[in-house]
Coordinates of C-alpha atoms and ligand atoms in Angstrom, one line a residue:
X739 CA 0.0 0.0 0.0
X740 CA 1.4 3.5 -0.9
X741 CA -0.1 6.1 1.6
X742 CA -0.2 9.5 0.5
X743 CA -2.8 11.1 2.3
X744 CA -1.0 12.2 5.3
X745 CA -2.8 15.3 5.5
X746 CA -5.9 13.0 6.9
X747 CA -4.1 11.5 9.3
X748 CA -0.8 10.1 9.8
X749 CA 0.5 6.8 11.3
X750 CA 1.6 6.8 14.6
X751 CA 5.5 6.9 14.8
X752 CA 7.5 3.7 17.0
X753 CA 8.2 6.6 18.9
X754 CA 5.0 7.5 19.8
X755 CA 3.7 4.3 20.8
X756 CA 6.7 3.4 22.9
X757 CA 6.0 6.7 25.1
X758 CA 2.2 5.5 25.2
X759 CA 2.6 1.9 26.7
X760 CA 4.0 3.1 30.3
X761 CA 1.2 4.9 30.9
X762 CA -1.3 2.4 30.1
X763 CA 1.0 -0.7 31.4
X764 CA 2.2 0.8 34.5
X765 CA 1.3 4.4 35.5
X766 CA -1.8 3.9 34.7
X767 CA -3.3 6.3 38.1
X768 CA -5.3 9.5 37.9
X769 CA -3.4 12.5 37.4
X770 CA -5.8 14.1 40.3
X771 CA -4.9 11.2 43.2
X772 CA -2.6 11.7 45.6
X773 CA -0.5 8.7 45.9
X774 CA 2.5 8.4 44.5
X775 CA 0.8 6.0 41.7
X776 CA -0.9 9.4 40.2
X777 CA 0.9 11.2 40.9
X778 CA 3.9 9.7 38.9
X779 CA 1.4 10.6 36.2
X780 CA 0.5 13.8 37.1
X781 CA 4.6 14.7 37.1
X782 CA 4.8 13.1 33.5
X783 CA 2.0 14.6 32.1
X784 CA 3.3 18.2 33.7
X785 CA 6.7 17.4 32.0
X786 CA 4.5 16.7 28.7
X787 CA 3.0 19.9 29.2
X788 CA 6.8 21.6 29.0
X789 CA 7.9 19.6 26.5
X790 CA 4.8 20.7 23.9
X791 CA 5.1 24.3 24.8
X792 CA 8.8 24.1 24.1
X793 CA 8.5 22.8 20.4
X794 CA 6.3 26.2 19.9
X795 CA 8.3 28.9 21.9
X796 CA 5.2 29.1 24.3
X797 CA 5.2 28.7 28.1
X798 CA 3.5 25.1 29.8
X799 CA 1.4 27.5 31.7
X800 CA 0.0 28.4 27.9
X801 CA -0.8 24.6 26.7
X802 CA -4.1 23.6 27.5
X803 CA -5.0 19.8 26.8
X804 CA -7.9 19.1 24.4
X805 CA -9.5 16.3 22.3
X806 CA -8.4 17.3 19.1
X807 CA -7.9 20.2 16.5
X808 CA -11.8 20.7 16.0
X809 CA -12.0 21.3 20.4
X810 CA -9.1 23.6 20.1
X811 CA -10.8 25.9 17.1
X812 CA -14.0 25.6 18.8
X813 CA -12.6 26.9 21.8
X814 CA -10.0 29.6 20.6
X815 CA -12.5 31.5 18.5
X816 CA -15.8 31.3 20.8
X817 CA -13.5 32.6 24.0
X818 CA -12.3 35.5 21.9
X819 CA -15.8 36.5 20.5
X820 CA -16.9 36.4 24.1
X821 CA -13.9 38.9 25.2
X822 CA -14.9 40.8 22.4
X823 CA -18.1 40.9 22.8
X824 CA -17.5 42.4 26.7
X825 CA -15.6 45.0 25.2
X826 CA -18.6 45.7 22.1
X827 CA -15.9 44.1 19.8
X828 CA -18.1 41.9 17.2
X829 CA -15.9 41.9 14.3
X830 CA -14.1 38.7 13.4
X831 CA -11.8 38.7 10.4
X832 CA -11.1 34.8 8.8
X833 CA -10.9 33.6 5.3
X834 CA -13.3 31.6 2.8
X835 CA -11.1 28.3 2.7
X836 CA -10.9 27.6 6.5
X837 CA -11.1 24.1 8.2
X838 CA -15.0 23.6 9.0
X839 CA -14.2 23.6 12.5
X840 CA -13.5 27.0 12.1
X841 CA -16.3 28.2 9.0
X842 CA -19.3 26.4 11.2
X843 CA -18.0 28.1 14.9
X844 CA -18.0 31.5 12.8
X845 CA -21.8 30.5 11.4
X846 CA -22.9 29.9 14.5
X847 CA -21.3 33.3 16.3
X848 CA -22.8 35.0 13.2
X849 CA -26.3 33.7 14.1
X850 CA -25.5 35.3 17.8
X851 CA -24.7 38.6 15.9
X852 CA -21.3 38.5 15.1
X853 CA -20.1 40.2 11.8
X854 CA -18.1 37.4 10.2
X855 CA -16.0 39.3 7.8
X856 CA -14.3 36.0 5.3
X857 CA -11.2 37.4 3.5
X858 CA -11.4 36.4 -0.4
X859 CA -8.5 33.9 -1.4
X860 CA -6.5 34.6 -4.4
X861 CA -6.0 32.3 -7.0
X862 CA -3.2 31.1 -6.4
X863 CA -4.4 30.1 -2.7
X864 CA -3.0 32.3 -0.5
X865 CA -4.3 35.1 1.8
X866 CA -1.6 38.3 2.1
X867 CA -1.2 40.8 4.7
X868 CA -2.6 43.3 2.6
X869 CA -5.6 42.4 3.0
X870 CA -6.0 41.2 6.8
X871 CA -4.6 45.2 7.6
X872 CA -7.3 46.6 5.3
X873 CA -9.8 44.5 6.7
X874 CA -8.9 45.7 10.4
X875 CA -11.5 47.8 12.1
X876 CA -11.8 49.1 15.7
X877 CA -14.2 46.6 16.6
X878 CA -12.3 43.7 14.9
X879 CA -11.9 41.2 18.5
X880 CA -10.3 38.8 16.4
X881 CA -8.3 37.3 13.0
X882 CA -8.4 33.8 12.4
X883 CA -6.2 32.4 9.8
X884 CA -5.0 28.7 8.7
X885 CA -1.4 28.4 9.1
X886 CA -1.4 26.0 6.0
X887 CA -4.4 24.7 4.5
X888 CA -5.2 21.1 4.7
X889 CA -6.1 20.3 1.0
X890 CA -4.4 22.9 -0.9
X891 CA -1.3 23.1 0.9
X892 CA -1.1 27.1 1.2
X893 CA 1.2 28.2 3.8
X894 CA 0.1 31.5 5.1
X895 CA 2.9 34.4 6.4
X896 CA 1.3 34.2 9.6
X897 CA 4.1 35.9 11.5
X898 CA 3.3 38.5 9.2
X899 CA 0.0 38.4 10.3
X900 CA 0.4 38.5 13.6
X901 CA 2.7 41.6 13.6
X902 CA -0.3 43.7 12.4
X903 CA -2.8 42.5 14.6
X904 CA -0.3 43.3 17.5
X905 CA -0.1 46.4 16.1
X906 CA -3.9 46.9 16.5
X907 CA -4.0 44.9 19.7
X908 CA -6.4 42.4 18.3
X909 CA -6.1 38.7 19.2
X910 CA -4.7 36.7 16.4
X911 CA -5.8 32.7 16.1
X912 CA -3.9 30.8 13.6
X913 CA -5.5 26.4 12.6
X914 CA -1.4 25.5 12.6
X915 CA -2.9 21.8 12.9
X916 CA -1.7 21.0 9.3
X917 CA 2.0 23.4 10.2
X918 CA 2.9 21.3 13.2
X919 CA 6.0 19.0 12.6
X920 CA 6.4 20.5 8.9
X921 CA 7.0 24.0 9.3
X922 CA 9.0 25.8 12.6
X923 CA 6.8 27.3 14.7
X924 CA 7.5 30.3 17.3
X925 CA 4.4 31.8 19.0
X926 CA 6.6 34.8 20.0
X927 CA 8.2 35.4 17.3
X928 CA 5.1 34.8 15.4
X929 CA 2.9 36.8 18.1
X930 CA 0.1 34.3 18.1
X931 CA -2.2 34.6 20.4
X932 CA -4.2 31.3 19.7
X933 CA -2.9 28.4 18.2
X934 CA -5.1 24.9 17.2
X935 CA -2.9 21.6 17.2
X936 CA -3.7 18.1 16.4
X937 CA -2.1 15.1 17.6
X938 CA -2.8 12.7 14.6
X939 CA -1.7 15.1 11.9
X940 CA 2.4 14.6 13.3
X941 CA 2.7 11.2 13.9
X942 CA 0.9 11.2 17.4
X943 CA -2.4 9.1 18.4
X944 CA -5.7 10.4 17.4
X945 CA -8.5 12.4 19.9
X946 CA -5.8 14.6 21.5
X947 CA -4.6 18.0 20.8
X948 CA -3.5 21.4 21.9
X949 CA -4.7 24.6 22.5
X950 CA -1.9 27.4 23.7
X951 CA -3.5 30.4 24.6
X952 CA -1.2 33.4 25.3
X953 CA -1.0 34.5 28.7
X954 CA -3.2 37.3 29.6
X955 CA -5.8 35.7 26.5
X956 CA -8.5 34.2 28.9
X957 CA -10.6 31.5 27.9
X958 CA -13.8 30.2 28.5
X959 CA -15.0 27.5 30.9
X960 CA -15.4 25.1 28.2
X961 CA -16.3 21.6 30.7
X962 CA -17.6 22.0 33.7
X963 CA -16.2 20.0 36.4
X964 CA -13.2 18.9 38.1
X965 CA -9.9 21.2 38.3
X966 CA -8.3 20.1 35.2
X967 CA -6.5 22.5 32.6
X968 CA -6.8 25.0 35.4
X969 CA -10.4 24.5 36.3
X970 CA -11.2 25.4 32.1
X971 CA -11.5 21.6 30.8
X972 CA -13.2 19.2 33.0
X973 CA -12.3 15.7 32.5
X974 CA -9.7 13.3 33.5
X975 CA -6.4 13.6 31.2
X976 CA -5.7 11.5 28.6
X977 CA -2.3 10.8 29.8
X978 CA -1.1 8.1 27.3
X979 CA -2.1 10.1 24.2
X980 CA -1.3 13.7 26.0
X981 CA 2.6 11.7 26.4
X982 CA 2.5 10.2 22.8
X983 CA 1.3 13.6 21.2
X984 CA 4.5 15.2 23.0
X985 CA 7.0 12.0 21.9
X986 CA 5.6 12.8 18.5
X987 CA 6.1 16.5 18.4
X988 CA 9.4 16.9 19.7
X989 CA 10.3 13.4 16.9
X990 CA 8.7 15.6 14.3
X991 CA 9.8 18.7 15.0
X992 CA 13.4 17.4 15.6
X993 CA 13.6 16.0 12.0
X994 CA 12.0 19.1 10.1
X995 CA 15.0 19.8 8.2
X996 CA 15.8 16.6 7.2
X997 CA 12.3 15.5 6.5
X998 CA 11.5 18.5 4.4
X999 CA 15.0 18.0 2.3
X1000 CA 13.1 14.8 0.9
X1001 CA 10.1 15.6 0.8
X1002 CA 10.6 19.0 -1.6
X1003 CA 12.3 16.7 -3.5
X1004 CA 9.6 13.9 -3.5
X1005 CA 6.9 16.9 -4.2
X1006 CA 8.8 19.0 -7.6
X1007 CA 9.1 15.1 -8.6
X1008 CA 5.3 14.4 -8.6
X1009 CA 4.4 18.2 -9.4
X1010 CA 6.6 18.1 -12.8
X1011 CA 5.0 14.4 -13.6
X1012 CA 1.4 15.0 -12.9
X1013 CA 1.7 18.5 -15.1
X1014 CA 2.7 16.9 -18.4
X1015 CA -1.1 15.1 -18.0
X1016 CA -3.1 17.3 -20.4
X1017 CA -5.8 19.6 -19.4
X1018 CA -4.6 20.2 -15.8
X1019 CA -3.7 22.4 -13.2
X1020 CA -1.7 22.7 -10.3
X1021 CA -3.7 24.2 -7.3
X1022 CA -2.1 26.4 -4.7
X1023 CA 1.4 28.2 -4.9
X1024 CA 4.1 26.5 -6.4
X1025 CA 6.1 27.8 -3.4
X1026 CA 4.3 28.7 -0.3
X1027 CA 3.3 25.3 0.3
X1028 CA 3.6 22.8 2.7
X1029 CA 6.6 20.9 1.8
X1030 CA 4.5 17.1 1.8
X1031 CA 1.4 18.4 -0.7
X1032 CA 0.4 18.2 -4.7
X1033 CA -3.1 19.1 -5.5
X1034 CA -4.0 18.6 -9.2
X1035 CA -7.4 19.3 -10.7
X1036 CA -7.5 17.0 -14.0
X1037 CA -10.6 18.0 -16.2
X1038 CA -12.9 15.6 -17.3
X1039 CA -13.3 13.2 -14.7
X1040 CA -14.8 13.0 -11.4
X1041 CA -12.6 12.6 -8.0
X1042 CA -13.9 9.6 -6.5
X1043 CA -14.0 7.9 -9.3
X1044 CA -10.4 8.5 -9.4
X1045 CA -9.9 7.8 -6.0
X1046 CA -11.8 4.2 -6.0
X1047 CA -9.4 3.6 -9.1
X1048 CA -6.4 4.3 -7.1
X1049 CA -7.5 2.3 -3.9
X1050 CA -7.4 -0.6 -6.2
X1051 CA -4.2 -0.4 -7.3
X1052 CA -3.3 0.1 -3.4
X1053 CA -2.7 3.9 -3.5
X1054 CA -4.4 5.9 -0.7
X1055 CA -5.1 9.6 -1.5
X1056 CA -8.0 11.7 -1.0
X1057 CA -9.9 14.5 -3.7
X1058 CA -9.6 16.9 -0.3
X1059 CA -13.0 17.5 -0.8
X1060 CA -15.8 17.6 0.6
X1061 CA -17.7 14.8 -1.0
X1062 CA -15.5 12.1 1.1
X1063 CA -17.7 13.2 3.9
X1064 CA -20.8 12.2 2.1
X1065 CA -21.9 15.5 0.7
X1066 CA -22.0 16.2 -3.5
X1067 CA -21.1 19.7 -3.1
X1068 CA -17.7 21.0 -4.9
X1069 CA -14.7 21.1 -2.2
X1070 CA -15.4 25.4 -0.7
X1071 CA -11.8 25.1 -0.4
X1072 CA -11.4 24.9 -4.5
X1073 CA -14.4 27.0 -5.0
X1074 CA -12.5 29.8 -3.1
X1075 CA -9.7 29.8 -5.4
X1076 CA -12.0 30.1 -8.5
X1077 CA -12.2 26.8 -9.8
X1078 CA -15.4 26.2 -11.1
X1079 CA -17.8 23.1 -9.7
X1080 CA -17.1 21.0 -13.2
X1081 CA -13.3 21.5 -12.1
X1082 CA -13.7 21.6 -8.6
X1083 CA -15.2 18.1 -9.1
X1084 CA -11.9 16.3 -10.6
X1085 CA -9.6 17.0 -7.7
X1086 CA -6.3 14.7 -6.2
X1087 CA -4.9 15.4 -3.2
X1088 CA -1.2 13.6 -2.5
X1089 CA 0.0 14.5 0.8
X1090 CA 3.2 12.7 1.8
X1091 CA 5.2 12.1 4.6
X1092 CA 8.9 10.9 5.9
X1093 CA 7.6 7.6 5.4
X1094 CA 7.3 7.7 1.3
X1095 CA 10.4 6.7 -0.5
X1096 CA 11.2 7.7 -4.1
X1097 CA 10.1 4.0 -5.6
X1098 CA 6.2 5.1 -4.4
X1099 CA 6.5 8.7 -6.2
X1100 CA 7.3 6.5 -9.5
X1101 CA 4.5 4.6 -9.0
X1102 CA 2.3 6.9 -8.5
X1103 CA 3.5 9.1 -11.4
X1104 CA 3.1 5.4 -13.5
X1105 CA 0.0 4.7 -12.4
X1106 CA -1.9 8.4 -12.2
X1107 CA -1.7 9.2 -15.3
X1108 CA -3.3 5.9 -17.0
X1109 CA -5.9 6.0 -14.6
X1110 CA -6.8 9.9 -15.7
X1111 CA -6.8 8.6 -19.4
X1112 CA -8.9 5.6 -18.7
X1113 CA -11.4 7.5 -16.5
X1114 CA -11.4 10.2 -19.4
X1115 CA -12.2 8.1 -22.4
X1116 CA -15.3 6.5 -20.8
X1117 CA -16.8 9.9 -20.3
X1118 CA -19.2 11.2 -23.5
X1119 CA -18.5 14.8 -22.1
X1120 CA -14.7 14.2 -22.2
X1121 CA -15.5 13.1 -25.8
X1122 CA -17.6 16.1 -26.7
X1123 CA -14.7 18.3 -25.8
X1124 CA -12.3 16.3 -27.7
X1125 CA -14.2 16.8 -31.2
X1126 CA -14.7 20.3 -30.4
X1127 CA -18.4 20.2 -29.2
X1128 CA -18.0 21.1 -25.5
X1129 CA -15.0 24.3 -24.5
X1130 CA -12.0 22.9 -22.5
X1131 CA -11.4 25.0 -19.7
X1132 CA -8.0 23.9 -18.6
Ligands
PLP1807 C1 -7.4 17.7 10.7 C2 -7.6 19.2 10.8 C3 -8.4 19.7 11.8 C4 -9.2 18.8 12.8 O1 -8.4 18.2 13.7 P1 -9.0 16.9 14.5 O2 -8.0 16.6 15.5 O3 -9.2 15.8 13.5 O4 -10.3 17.4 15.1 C5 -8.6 21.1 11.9 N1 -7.9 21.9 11.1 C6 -7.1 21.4 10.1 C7 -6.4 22.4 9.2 C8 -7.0 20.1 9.9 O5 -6.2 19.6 8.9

């Protein structure tokens, strides 16, 4: 099986199951007891808690513990509308091709009266400066901005960012769930405020996550409860994921440089071979892009056809839409960038990891393109364009 849809989820690294099994075999006692056998736990998941802020330049007194990247989005954006709102701020500044964890929070503040101001995305999938500092009002409480974008791959200059809504004083969230392990992160340097992480997307277990929350950036109660993440999130720790999500991120974070080497190589490889297919087009920047991601649309043919195709000749990859969740509609994330629905519709999303090797990115570049071909000649509208009856668009 070649994987390539590591922007989905990623396989759990040796590493990160080997800092797991203690904690389930052995110090397996509540965090909140105090005998020693919680609180062995309790000291490891306070160490965990250090260890995850230092990969991000934050404090451990700025990492709360969550169940995922969705929770952490959920609960960055809804405590900062609720500042706002104290203060008569109702403005929030975010952009059209957003995780849903983000788009549906904002829907439902806007039905509570929030103006939900979503910045257009150029074509070639990024978001600039330029236009969060136009955007900017007095009553703006906060910007939320992906770090990098989960189907397209856009990286965003969120440091940038950040720097003009510091300037303002406004409270800057950045979704860095897809960023975390592939590109460095510095919530200083950076000056985010709020910051989303995911445990599955580096390598770690899935259900687990991070929110940091600058100090200073209060946060809702968001569980009612016991005393845990300072008396904000109810609920008994996860400590063998919370201890596997930090094995994972400082094993990720520490092999960045190398990893990236490989996989820019692995990604101009597949970007220059699934080009030369006729009638397609790269989506996203060709260089502001998270090193492990090509996103093609291929005209003519329909993504899950594609997709089915390719799981039978043992390749996973997704069309980074949202029909793999069971709706028809065009991917909003492809729609943003201008593509129309007939477009939108033939999408391929590779995202790689560490893992791939050089032998898979030949298969795939073998095995793509015949599938495209074979897909195409079976469809009458694919003929109608060919003897001139219908317009190509790409
Ligand atoms: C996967 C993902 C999420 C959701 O994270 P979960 O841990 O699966 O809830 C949020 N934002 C982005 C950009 C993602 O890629």
């Amino acid at each position: 099986m070649i994987y390539a849809d590591n922007a989905a989820t990623t396989k759990m690294s040796r590493t990160a199951i080997d800092a797991m099994l203690p904690f389930m075999e052995e110090t397996w006692g509540n965090p909140s007891s105090l005998y020693e056998a919680g609180q062995k736990a309790a000291e490891a998941l306070s160490k965990a808690r250090e260890r995850i802020a230092a990969c991000i330049g934050a404090d451990a007194k700025e990492i709360y513990f969550t169940s995922g990247g969705s929770e952490s989005d959920n609960w960055a954006i809804i405590s900062a509308a609720q500042n706002g709102k104290k203060k008569g701020k109702t403005h929030i500044i975010s952009s059209a091709f957003e995780h849903h964890a983000v788009l549906h929070t904002l829907k439902k503040l806007e039905k509570e009266g929030f103006e939900i101001e979503l910045l257009d995305v150029h074509q070639n999938g990024m978001v600039y400066p330029e236009q969060v500092e136009q955007a900017l009002r007095e009553d703006t409480c906060l910007v939320t901005l992906m770090y990098a974008n989960n189907e397209i791959g856009s990286v965003l200059p969120v440091g940038e960012i950040g720097a003009l809504c510091k300037k303002k004083n406004i409270v800057f969230h950045t979704d860095a769930v897809q960023a975390a392990g592939r590109l460095p992160i510095d919530v200083k340097e950076q000056n985010i405020d709020l910051l989303s992480l995911s445990a599955h997307k580096f390598h770690g277990p899935k259900g687990t996550g991070v929110l940091y929350a600058r100090r200073g950036i209060p946060l809702v109660n968001w569980l009612e409860g016991g005393a845990q993440e300072r008396g904000k999130r109810a609920g008994t720790e996860n400590v063998p994921a919370i201890m596997g999500m930090a094995a994972a991120l400082e094993e990720s974070c520490k092999a960045m440089q190398k990893d990236n080497e490989l996989l820019l190589d692995l990604r101009l490889r597949l970007m220059e071979g699934l080009s030369k297919i006729p009638h397609s087009a790269l989506n996203g920047d060709e260089i502001s892009r998270l090193p492990g991601n090509v996103h093609f649309c291929f005209e003519g043919i329909e993504g899950e056809s594609l997709l089915l195709l390719l799981d039978e000749k043992g390749i996973c990859a997704s069309s980074g839409s949202a029909c793999t969740s069971g709706s028809l509609d065009p991917s909003h994330v492809l729609l943003s960038i201008g593509r129309p629905h007939e477009i939108a519709h033939g999408s391929l999303r590779l995202s790689l990891s560490a893992q791939n090797t050089r032998e898979e990115v030949e298969q795939i570049l073998e095995i793509v393109p015949k599938t495209v071909e074979y897909l195409r000649n079976m469809s009458p509208l694919w003929r109608d364009k060919i003897n001139g009856k219908q317009p190509f668009i790409l």
